[in-house]
CSV table of C-alpha atoms and ligand atoms in Angstrom, one decimal:
chain,number,residue,atom,x,y,z
A,1,MET,CA,-24.8,-6.0,11.5
A,2,SER,CA,-21.9,-8.2,12.8
A,3,LYS,CA,-20.4,-7.2,16.1
A,4,SER,CA,-17.0,-8.8,15.2
A,5,LEU,CA,-13.9,-6.6,14.8
A,6,PRO,CA,-13.5,-4.8,11.5
A,7,VAL,CA,-10.8,-6.6,9.4
A,8,ALA,CA,-8.0,-5.3,7.3
A,9,VAL,CA,-5.7,-7.0,4.9
A,10,VAL,CA,-2.4,-5.1,4.5
A,11,THR,CA,-0.2,-6.5,1.7
A,12,GLY,CA,3.5,-6.5,2.3
A,13,SER,CA,3.1,-5.9,6.0
A,14,SER,CA,6.1,-8.0,7.3
A,15,ARG,CA,8.4,-4.9,7.0
A,16,GLY,CA,8.6,-1.1,6.5
A,17,ILE,CA,5.6,0.9,5.7
A,18,GLY,CA,3.1,-2.0,5.6
A,19,ARG,CA,4.3,-3.1,9.1
A,20,ALA,CA,3.6,0.3,10.5
A,21,ILE,CA,0.2,0.4,8.9
A,22,ALA,CA,-0.8,-3.0,10.2
A,23,THR,CA,0.3,-2.3,13.8
A,24,ALA,CA,-1.4,1.0,13.8
A,25,LEU,CA,-4.7,-0.6,12.5
A,26,ALA,CA,-4.4,-3.4,15.0
A,27,ALA,CA,-4.0,-0.8,17.9
A,28,ASP,CA,-7.0,1.0,16.5
A,29,GLY,CA,-9.2,-2.1,16.8
A,30,PHE,CA,-8.8,-3.9,13.5
A,31,ALA,CA,-8.1,-7.6,13.2
A,32,VAL,CA,-5.3,-7.6,10.6
A,33,THR,CA,-3.8,-10.0,8.1
A,34,ILE,CA,0.0,-9.6,7.8
A,35,ASN,CA,1.1,-10.5,4.4
A,36,TYR,CA,4.6,-11.4,3.4
A,37,ASN,CA,6.3,-12.8,0.3
A,38,SER,CA,9.4,-14.4,1.6
A,39,ARG,CA,10.2,-13.1,5.1
A,40,ARG,CA,8.1,-15.3,7.3
A,41,ASP,CA,10.2,-14.5,10.3
A,42,ALA,CA,9.5,-10.9,9.9
A,43,ALA,CA,5.7,-11.4,9.5
A,44,ASP,CA,5.6,-13.8,12.6
A,45,GLU,CA,7.3,-11.0,14.6
A,46,VAL,CA,4.6,-8.5,13.6
A,47,VAL,CA,1.9,-10.9,14.6
A,48,ALA,CA,3.6,-11.5,17.9
A,49,GLU,CA,3.9,-7.7,18.5
A,50,ILE,CA,0.2,-7.2,17.8
A,51,GLU,CA,-0.9,-10.1,20.0
A,52,ALA,CA,1.3,-9.0,22.8
A,53,ALA,CA,-0.5,-5.6,22.7
A,54,GLY,CA,-3.9,-7.4,22.9
A,55,GLY,CA,-4.7,-7.3,19.2
A,56,ARG,CA,-5.6,-9.9,16.6
A,57,ALA,CA,-3.5,-10.9,13.6
A,58,ILE,CA,-2.6,-13.8,11.3
A,59,ALA,CA,0.3,-14.1,8.9
A,60,VAL,CA,-0.2,-15.2,5.3
A,61,GLY,CA,2.6,-15.9,3.0
A,62,ALA,CA,1.4,-15.1,-0.5
A,63,SER,CA,2.8,-13.2,-3.5
A,64,VAL,CA,0.3,-10.6,-4.7
A,65,ALA,CA,1.7,-11.0,-8.2
A,66,GLU,CA,0.3,-14.6,-8.4
A,67,PRO,CA,-3.4,-15.5,-8.7
A,68,ALA,CA,-3.0,-18.3,-6.2
A,69,GLY,CA,-1.4,-15.9,-3.7
A,70,ARG,CA,-4.2,-13.4,-4.0
A,71,THR,CA,-6.8,-16.1,-3.5
A,72,ALA,CA,-5.0,-17.5,-0.5
A,73,LEU,CA,-4.8,-14.0,1.1
A,74,LEU,CA,-8.5,-13.4,0.9
A,75,GLU,CA,-9.6,-17.0,1.7
A,76,GLN,CA,-7.4,-17.2,4.8
A,77,THR,CA,-8.5,-13.8,6.0
A,78,LEU,CA,-12.2,-14.7,5.7
A,79,ALA,CA,-11.6,-18.1,7.3
A,80,ALA,CA,-9.8,-16.5,10.3
A,81,PHE,CA,-11.9,-13.4,10.8
A,82,GLY,CA,-15.1,-13.9,8.9
A,83,ARG,CA,-15.2,-10.5,7.2
A,84,LEU,CA,-13.1,-7.9,5.3
A,85,ASP,CA,-13.6,-4.1,5.6
A,86,LEU,CA,-10.3,-2.7,4.4
A,87,LEU,CA,-7.7,-3.7,1.8
A,88,VAL,CA,-4.4,-1.8,1.8
A,89,ASN,CA,-2.4,-2.5,-1.4
A,90,ASN,CA,1.0,-1.7,0.0
A,91,ALA,CA,3.3,-4.5,-1.2
A,92,GLY,CA,5.8,-3.2,-3.7
A,93,ILE,CA,9.3,-3.7,-5.0
A,94,THR,CA,11.7,-1.3,-6.6
A,95,SER,CA,13.2,-1.7,-9.9
A,96,PRO,CA,15.7,-4.6,-9.7
A,97,GLY,CA,19.2,-3.3,-10.4
A,98,ARG,CA,17.9,0.2,-11.0
A,99,LYS,CA,19.0,0.0,-14.7
A,100,ASP,CA,18.9,3.0,-17.1
A,101,LEU,CA,15.7,2.8,-19.2
A,102,LEU,CA,17.8,2.1,-22.3
A,103,GLU,CA,18.9,-1.1,-20.6
A,104,ALA,CA,15.6,-2.0,-19.0
A,105,THR,CA,14.6,-5.6,-19.4
A,106,GLU,CA,11.2,-7.3,-20.0
A,107,GLU,CA,11.9,-9.6,-17.2
A,108,ASN,CA,12.1,-6.7,-14.7
A,109,TRP,CA,9.2,-5.1,-16.3
A,110,ASP,CA,7.0,-8.2,-15.7
A,111,LEU,CA,8.3,-8.5,-12.1
A,112,VAL,CA,7.6,-4.8,-11.2
A,113,PHE,CA,4.3,-4.5,-13.0
A,114,GLY,CA,3.1,-7.9,-11.6
A,115,THR,CA,3.8,-6.9,-8.0
A,116,ASN,CA,3.1,-3.2,-8.1
A,117,LEU,CA,0.1,-2.8,-10.5
A,118,LYS,CA,-1.4,-6.2,-11.8
A,119,GLY,CA,-1.4,-7.7,-8.3
A,120,PRO,CA,-3.1,-4.7,-6.6
A,121,PHE,CA,-5.7,-4.5,-9.4
A,122,PHE,CA,-6.8,-8.1,-9.3
A,123,LEU,CA,-6.7,-8.3,-5.6
A,124,SER,CA,-8.9,-5.2,-5.4
A,125,GLN,CA,-11.3,-6.8,-7.9
A,126,SER,CA,-11.6,-9.9,-5.7
A,127,ALA,CA,-11.8,-8.0,-2.5
A,128,ALA,CA,-14.4,-5.6,-3.9
A,129,LEU,CA,-16.6,-8.6,-5.0
A,130,SER,CA,-16.3,-10.1,-1.5
A,131,MET,CA,-17.1,-6.7,0.1
A,132,ILE,CA,-20.1,-6.2,-2.1
A,133,ASP,CA,-21.5,-9.6,-0.9
A,134,GLN,CA,-20.8,-8.8,2.7
A,135,ILE,CA,-22.4,-5.3,2.5
A,136,GLY,CA,-25.4,-6.9,0.9
A,137,ALA,CA,-25.6,-9.5,3.7
A,138,LYS,CA,-25.1,-6.7,6.3
A,139,GLN,CA,-21.9,-8.3,7.5
A,140,ILE,CA,-20.0,-5.1,7.1
A,141,PRO,CA,-21.3,-1.5,6.9
A,142,SER,CA,-19.1,-0.4,4.0
A,143,GLY,CA,-15.7,-1.2,2.4
A,144,LYS,CA,-12.5,0.6,1.7
A,145,ILE,CA,-9.5,0.1,-0.5
A,146,ILE,CA,-6.3,2.1,-0.2
A,147,ASN,CA,-3.5,2.0,-2.7
A,148,ILE,CA,0.1,3.0,-1.8
A,149,SER,CA,1.6,4.7,-4.8
A,150,SER,CA,4.7,6.9,-4.7
A,151,LEU,CA,6.1,10.3,-5.7
A,152,SER,CA,7.6,8.2,-8.5
A,153,SER,CA,4.2,8.2,-10.1
A,154,TYR,CA,4.9,11.8,-11.3
A,155,ALA,CA,8.7,12.4,-10.6
A,156,VAL,CA,10.9,10.8,-13.3
A,157,SER,CA,13.7,8.5,-12.4
A,158,ALA,CA,15.2,7.1,-15.7
A,159,ASN,CA,16.8,4.3,-13.8
A,160,ARG,CA,13.4,3.0,-12.5
A,161,ALA,CA,11.2,3.4,-15.5
A,162,ASP,CA,9.1,0.3,-14.8
A,163,TYR,CA,8.6,1.4,-11.1
A,164,CYS,CA,7.5,4.9,-12.1
A,165,MET,CA,5.1,3.7,-14.7
A,166,ALA,CA,3.5,1.0,-12.5
A,167,LYS,CA,3.1,3.6,-9.7
A,168,ALA,CA,1.5,6.1,-12.2
A,169,GLY,CA,-0.9,3.4,-13.1
A,170,LEU,CA,-2.0,3.1,-9.5
A,171,GLN,CA,-3.6,6.6,-9.7
A,172,MET,CA,-5.8,5.7,-12.7
A,173,MET,CA,-6.6,2.4,-10.9
A,174,THR,CA,-7.7,4.4,-7.8
A,175,TRP,CA,-9.9,6.7,-10.0
A,176,LEU,CA,-11.4,3.7,-11.9
A,177,LEU,CA,-12.2,1.7,-8.7
A,178,ALA,CA,-13.5,4.8,-6.9
A,179,GLU,CA,-16.0,5.6,-9.7
A,180,ARG,CA,-17.1,2.0,-10.2
A,181,LEU,CA,-17.5,1.1,-6.5
A,182,ALA,CA,-19.1,4.2,-5.0
A,183,ASP,CA,-22.6,2.9,-5.6
A,184,ASP,CA,-21.6,-0.3,-3.9
A,185,GLY,CA,-20.6,1.4,-0.7
A,186,ILE,CA,-16.8,1.1,-1.2
A,187,GLN,CA,-14.4,4.1,-1.1
A,188,VAL,CA,-11.1,4.0,-2.7
A,189,PHE,CA,-8.0,6.2,-1.9
A,190,GLU,CA,-4.4,6.6,-3.0
A,191,ILE,CA,-1.7,7.4,-0.5
A,192,CYS,CA,1.3,8.9,-2.2
A,193,PRO,CA,4.3,8.7,0.0
A,194,GLY,CA,7.6,10.7,-0.4
A,195,VAL,CA,10.9,9.5,0.7
A,196,ILE,CA,10.3,7.1,3.7
A,197,ALA,CA,12.9,5.4,5.7
A,198,SER,CA,12.7,1.6,5.1
A,199,ASP,CA,14.6,-1.3,3.7
A,200,MET,CA,13.6,-0.2,0.2
A,201,THR,CA,15.4,3.2,0.6
A,202,ALA,CA,18.3,2.0,2.8
A,203,PRO,CA,20.6,1.5,-0.2
A,204,VAL,CA,20.1,5.1,-1.3
A,205,LYS,CA,20.2,6.6,2.2
A,206,GLU,CA,23.2,8.8,1.6
A,207,LYS,CA,21.9,10.3,-1.6
A,208,TYR,CA,18.6,11.3,0.1
A,209,ASP,CA,20.3,12.5,3.3
A,210,GLN,CA,22.1,15.0,1.2
A,211,LEU,CA,19.0,16.0,-0.9
A,212,ILE,CA,16.9,16.4,2.2
A,213,ALA,CA,19.5,18.6,3.8
A,214,GLU,CA,19.6,20.7,0.7
A,215,GLY,CA,15.9,21.3,0.9
A,216,MET,CA,14.3,18.7,-1.4
A,217,THR,CA,11.3,18.7,0.8
A,218,PRO,CA,9.8,21.8,2.5
A,219,ILE,CA,9.6,19.7,5.7
A,220,ARG,CA,13.2,18.9,6.0
A,221,ARG,CA,13.3,15.3,7.3
A,222,TRP,CA,13.0,11.7,6.2
A,223,GLY,CA,9.4,10.4,6.2
A,224,GLN,CA,8.8,7.5,8.6
A,225,PRO,CA,6.5,4.5,8.1
A,226,GLU,CA,4.4,5.8,11.0
A,227,ASP,CA,3.7,9.0,8.9
A,228,VAL,CA,2.0,6.9,6.2
A,229,ALA,CA,0.2,4.8,8.8
A,230,LYS,CA,-1.5,8.0,10.3
A,231,ALA,CA,-3.0,8.9,7.0
A,232,ILE,CA,-4.3,5.3,6.6
A,233,LEU,CA,-5.8,5.6,10.1
A,234,ALA,CA,-7.7,8.7,9.2
A,235,ILE,CA,-9.4,6.9,6.3
A,236,ALA,CA,-10.0,3.7,8.3
A,237,ARG,CA,-11.6,5.8,11.1
A,238,ASP,CA,-14.0,7.2,8.5
A,239,LEU,CA,-12.8,10.7,8.8
A,240,PHE,CA,-13.2,11.2,4.9
A,241,PRO,CA,-16.9,10.1,4.6
A,242,PHE,CA,-17.7,12.3,1.5
A,243,SER,CA,-14.4,11.6,-0.4
A,244,THR,CA,-13.3,8.9,-2.8
A,245,GLY,CA,-10.7,8.6,-5.6
A,246,GLU,CA,-8.6,11.1,-3.5
A,247,ARG,CA,-4.8,11.2,-3.6
A,248,ILE,CA,-3.2,12.1,-0.2
A,249,ASN,CA,0.4,13.1,-0.3
A,250,VAL,CA,2.5,12.0,2.7
A,251,ASP,CA,5.7,13.5,1.4
A,252,GLY,CA,6.9,16.5,3.5
A,253,GLY,CA,5.6,18.8,0.7
A,254,PHE,CA,7.8,17.3,-2.0
A,255,HIS,CA,5.0,17.7,-4.6
A,256,LEU,CA,4.9,21.4,-4.3
A,257,ARG,CA,6.4,23.4,-7.2
A,258,LYS,CA,8.3,26.6,-6.3
A,259,LEU,CA,9.7,29.6,-8.1
B,1,NAP,P1,10.1,-2.6,1.9
B,1,NAP,O1,10.6,-2.2,3.2
B,1,NAP,O2,11.0,-3.1,0.9
B,1,NAP,O3,8.9,-3.7,2.3
B,1,NAP,C1,8.3,-4.4,1.2
B,1,NAP,C2,7.2,-5.3,1.7
B,1,NAP,O4,6.4,-5.8,0.6
B,1,NAP,C3,7.7,-6.5,2.5
B,1,NAP,O5,6.8,-6.8,3.5
B,1,NAP,C4,7.8,-7.6,1.4
B,1,NAP,O6,7.6,-8.9,2.0
B,1,NAP,C5,6.5,-7.2,0.7
B,1,NAP,N1,6.5,-7.8,-0.7
B,1,NAP,C6,7.4,-7.7,-1.7
B,1,NAP,N2,7.0,-8.3,-2.8
B,1,NAP,C7,5.8,-8.9,-2.5
B,1,NAP,C8,4.9,-9.7,-3.2
B,1,NAP,N3,5.1,-10.1,-4.4
B,1,NAP,N4,3.7,-10.1,-2.5
B,1,NAP,C9,3.5,-9.8,-1.2
B,1,NAP,N5,4.3,-9.0,-0.6
B,1,NAP,C10,5.5,-8.6,-1.2
B,1,NAP,O7,9.2,-1.5,1.2
B,1,NAP,P2,8.6,-0.1,1.8
B,1,NAP,O8,9.6,0.9,1.6
B,1,NAP,O9,7.9,-0.4,3.1
B,1,NAP,O10,7.4,0.1,0.7
B,1,NAP,C11,6.1,-0.3,0.8
B,1,NAP,C12,5.3,0.4,-0.3
B,1,NAP,O11,5.5,1.8,-0.3
B,1,NAP,C13,5.7,-0.1,-1.7
B,1,NAP,O12,4.6,-0.2,-2.5
B,1,NAP,C14,6.6,1.0,-2.2
B,1,NAP,O13,6.6,1.2,-3.5
B,1,NAP,C15,5.9,2.3,-1.5
B,1,NAP,N6,6.7,3.4,-1.4
B,1,NAP,C16,7.8,3.4,-0.6
B,1,NAP,C17,8.5,4.6,-0.5
B,1,NAP,C18,9.8,4.7,0.4
B,1,NAP,O14,10.5,5.7,0.3
B,1,NAP,N7,10.2,3.6,1.1
B,1,NAP,C19,8.1,5.7,-1.1
B,1,NAP,C20,7.0,5.8,-1.9
B,1,NAP,C21,6.3,4.6,-2.0
B,1,NAP,P3,8.9,-9.8,2.5
B,1,NAP,O15,9.3,-9.2,3.9
B,1,NAP,O16,8.4,-11.2,2.5
B,1,NAP,O17,10.0,-9.6,1.5
């Protein structure tokens, strides 16, 4: 078995939740590919932070919505680090303009589904094929794929129908991959974050400040990107060896129904 560092690709890790996941994995001994879509400056900053702390990272500019982007992401990772143990499908966009579903456009549908569901599916397919080869060649002991969905996969927001439906699709995608890849030595998980402080939620900060203060979540605070990163670390450290297809909520208890 290779003695090189385990390797993780974290999509959309130039900012927000992905950045926290990538830096936590790097601090835990993973070599990490930092993926960005347009903010190269932000990705370079993450690489510099990881290297300054003694870790290994590269930045790869690639859209997960594009076949060429997905290919570049995996090829550049393997060229730099020689193996791939963990894929975190984190990159995502909210519904542009947050239009009511009666005004939703096909253009936005394609954008959101391309980034939030089609991209993760086909990237997982390519990563799984590569991991299967590496497991067979004893280059890696096993593989893991983690999908970042959202409470929007089950809580309706009529002004983000495309986002909600794409995120709902990630749960079935997790189940499908988990069942198909178990015999190949690859576990698949879904992390379902609640309301997390990031650039994505900055425009709706006041709305959520109020809802949280009113008790929207039993744990009455904003989630932080580091809360999500800790759940990823537990999986990456192999603390769930007999689980797959599992959804882990990181949401302050938002998913609980109460009477
Ligand atoms: P964010 O702060 O807006 O960051 C998004 C990241 O995704 C950035 O690194 C961005 O790269 C990257 N990205 C966007 N489109 C991409 C593409 N086509 N290809 C590759 N990378 C792309 O978002 P966030 O809040 O951290 O969200 C991260 C994930 O968590 C998303 O899937 C989101 O749906 C999910 N989530 C978030 C929350 C929340 O409350 N924040 C809750 C539940 C789920 P650039 O820097 O280059 O733009």
